[in-house]
Coordinates of C-alpha atoms in Angstrom, one line a residue:
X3 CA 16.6 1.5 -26.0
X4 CA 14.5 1.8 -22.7
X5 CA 12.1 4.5 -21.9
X6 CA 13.0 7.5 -19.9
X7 CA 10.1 8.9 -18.0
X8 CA 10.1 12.5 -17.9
X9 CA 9.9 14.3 -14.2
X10 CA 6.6 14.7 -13.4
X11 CA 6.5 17.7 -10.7
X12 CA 4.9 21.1 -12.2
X13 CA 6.3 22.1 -9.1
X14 CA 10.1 22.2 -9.6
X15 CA 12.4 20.8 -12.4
X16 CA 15.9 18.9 -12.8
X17 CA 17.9 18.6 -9.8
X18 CA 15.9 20.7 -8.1
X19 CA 13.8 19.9 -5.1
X20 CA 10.5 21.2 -2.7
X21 CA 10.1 20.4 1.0
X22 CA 6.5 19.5 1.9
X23 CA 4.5 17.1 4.2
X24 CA 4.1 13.3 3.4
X25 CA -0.1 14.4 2.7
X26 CA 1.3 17.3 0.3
X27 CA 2.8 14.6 -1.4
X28 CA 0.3 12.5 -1.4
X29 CA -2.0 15.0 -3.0
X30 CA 0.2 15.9 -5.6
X31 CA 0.8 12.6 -6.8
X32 CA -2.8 11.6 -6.8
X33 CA -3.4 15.0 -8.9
X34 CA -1.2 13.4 -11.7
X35 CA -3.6 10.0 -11.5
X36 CA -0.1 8.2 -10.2
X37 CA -0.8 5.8 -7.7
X38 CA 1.5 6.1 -4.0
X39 CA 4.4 3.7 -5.4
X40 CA 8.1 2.5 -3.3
X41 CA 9.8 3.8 -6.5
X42 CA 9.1 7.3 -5.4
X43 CA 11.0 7.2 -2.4
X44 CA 13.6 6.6 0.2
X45 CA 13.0 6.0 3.6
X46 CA 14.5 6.7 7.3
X47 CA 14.4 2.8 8.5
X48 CA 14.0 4.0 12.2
X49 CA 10.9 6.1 11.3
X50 CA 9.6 2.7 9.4
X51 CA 10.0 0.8 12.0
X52 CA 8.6 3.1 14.7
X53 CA 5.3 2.8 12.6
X54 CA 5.5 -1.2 12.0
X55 CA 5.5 -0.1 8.6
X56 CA 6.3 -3.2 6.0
X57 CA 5.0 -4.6 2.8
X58 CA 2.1 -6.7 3.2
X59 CA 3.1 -10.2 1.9
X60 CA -0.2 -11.4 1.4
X61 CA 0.0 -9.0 -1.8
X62 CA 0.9 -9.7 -4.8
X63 CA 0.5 -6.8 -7.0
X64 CA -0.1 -3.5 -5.3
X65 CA 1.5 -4.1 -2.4
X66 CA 3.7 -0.9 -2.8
X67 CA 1.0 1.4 -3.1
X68 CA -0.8 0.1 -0.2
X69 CA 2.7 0.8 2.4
X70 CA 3.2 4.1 0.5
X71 CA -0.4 5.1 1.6
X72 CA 0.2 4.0 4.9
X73 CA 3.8 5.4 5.2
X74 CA 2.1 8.9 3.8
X75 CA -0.3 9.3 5.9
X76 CA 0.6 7.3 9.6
X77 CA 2.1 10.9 10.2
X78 CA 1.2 13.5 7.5
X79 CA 3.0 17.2 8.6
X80 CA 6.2 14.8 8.1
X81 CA 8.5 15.8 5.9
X82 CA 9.2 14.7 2.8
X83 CA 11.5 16.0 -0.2
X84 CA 11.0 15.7 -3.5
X85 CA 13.8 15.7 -5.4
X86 CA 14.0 16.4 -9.7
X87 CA 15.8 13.7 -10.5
X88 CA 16.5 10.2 -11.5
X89 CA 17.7 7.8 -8.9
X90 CA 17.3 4.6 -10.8
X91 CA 15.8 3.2 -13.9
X92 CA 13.1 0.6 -13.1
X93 CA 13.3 -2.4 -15.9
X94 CA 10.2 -4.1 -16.9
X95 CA 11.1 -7.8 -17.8
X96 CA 8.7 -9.9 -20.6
X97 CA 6.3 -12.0 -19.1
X98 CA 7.0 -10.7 -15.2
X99 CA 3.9 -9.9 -13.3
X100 CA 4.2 -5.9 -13.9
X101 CA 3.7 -6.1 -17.7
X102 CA 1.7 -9.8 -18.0
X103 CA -1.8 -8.7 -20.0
X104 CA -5.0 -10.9 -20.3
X105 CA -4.2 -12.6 -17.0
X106 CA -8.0 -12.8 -14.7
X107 CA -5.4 -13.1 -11.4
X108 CA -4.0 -9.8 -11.4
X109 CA -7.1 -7.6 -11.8
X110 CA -8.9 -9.9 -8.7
X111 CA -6.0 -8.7 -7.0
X112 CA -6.1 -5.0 -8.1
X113 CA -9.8 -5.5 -7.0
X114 CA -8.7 -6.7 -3.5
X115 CA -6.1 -3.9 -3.2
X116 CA -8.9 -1.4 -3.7
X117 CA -11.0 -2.9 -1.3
X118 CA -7.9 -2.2 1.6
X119 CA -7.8 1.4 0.4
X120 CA -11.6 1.6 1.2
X121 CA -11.3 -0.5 4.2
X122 CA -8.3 1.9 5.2
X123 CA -10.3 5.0 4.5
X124 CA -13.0 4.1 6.8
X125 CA -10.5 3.6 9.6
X126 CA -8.9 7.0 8.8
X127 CA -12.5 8.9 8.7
X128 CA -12.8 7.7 12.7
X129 CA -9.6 10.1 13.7
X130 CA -8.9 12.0 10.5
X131 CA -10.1 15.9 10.3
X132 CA -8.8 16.7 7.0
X133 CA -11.3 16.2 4.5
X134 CA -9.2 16.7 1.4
X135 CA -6.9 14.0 2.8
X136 CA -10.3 11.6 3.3
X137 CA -11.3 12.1 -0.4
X138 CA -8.0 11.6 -1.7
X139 CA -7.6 8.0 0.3
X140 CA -11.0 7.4 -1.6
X141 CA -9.3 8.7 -5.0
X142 CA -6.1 6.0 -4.6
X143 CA -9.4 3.0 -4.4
X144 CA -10.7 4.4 -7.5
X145 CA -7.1 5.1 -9.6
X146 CA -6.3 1.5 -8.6
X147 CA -10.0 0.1 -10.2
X148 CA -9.2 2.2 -12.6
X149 CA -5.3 0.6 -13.4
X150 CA -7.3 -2.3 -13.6
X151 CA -9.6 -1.5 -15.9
X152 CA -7.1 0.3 -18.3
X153 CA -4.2 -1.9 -18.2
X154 CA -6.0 -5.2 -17.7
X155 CA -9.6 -5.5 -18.9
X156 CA -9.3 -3.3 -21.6
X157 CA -6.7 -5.4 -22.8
X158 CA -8.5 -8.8 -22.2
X159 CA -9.8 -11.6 -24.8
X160 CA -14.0 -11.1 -25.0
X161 CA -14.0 -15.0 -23.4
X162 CA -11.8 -13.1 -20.1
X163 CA -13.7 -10.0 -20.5
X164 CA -17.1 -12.1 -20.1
X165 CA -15.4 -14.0 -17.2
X166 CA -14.8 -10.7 -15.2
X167 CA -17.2 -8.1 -16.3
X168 CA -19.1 -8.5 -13.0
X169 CA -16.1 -7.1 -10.1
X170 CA -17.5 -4.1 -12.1
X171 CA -20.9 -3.3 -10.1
X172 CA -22.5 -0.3 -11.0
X173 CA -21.3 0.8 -7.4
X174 CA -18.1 0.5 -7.9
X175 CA -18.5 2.0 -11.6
X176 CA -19.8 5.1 -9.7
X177 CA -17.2 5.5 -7.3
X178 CA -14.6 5.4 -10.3
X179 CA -16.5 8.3 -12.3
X180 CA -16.5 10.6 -9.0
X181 CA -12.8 10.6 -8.8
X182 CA -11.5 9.5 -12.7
X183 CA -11.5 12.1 -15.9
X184 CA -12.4 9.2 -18.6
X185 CA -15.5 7.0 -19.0
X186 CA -15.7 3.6 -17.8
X187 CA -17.2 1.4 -20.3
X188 CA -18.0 -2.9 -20.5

């Protein structure tokens, strides 16, 4: 029998929805530790392409949450709806990339995708005057180390844990404690 997520919003409940701006949205999913993700949303094609928004195909794990930041923030007074419902179900296959544990691959790449949200953050804090919205693009690099640390190292072998232990630098350990509720421990 397959999982059924429950809604998530505090906000609103079953079929009922809230109008607020992309950043509003933003916030509140980053308030629930849920990374930006495609699975949350439809979009207008025209805006999209306006923007030269498009999945990065040099990604390949993450790359959703990296064009849902961008999409989120290129303009953030648009609107956006959030609706309480259920659209579709999302299937996790065995042995696909989503659910594949102990594999060294997929956290250097979660590594790499926090690295664009940091790289992205600096380019926002040139023209960006909302603070909030500057420390939440810094809280998506940290809840991405931190899916990576969760859902991947602490699931490794000690020979793969040994093998990786050092993408954690006491830096980046810091920057994950600032914006993450649990402790992060090797």
């Amino acid at each position: 029998m397959p999982y059924v997520r429950p809604f998530e919003s505090k906000n609103i409940g079953n079929n009922q929805y809230e109008i607020m701006t992309g950043y509003r949205h933003l916030h509140d999913m980053l308030s629930r530790d849920w990374l930006p993700s495609c699975c949350f949303g439809f979009f207008n094609t025209e805006f999209l392409r306006r923007h030269g928004l498009q999945f990065r195909e040099d990604i390949k794990i993450g790359e959703d949450a990296v064009f849902m930041t961008e999409v989120l923030t290129c303009e953030p007074e648009k609107t956006v709806i959030e609706v309480g419902r259920v659209f579709y179900h999302y299937r996790l296959r065995p042995h696909s990339l989503t659910t594949t544990k102990n594999d060294i691959a997929k956290l250097v790449n979660l590594f790499e995708v926090s690295q664009l949200f940091i790289s992205f953050y600096e380019k926002q804090r040139a023209v960006q005057a909302n603070e909030q919205m500057l420390i939440d693009l810094q809280r998506i690099a940290a809840i991405n180390y931190g899916s990576a640390y969760r859902y991947q190292y602490l699931s490794y072998t000690p020979e793969n844990k040994a093998k990786v232990r050092h993408y954690f630098t006491p830096e980046i350990i810091r920057f994950m404690q600032r914006f993450l509720s649990y402790e992060v421990i090797l």
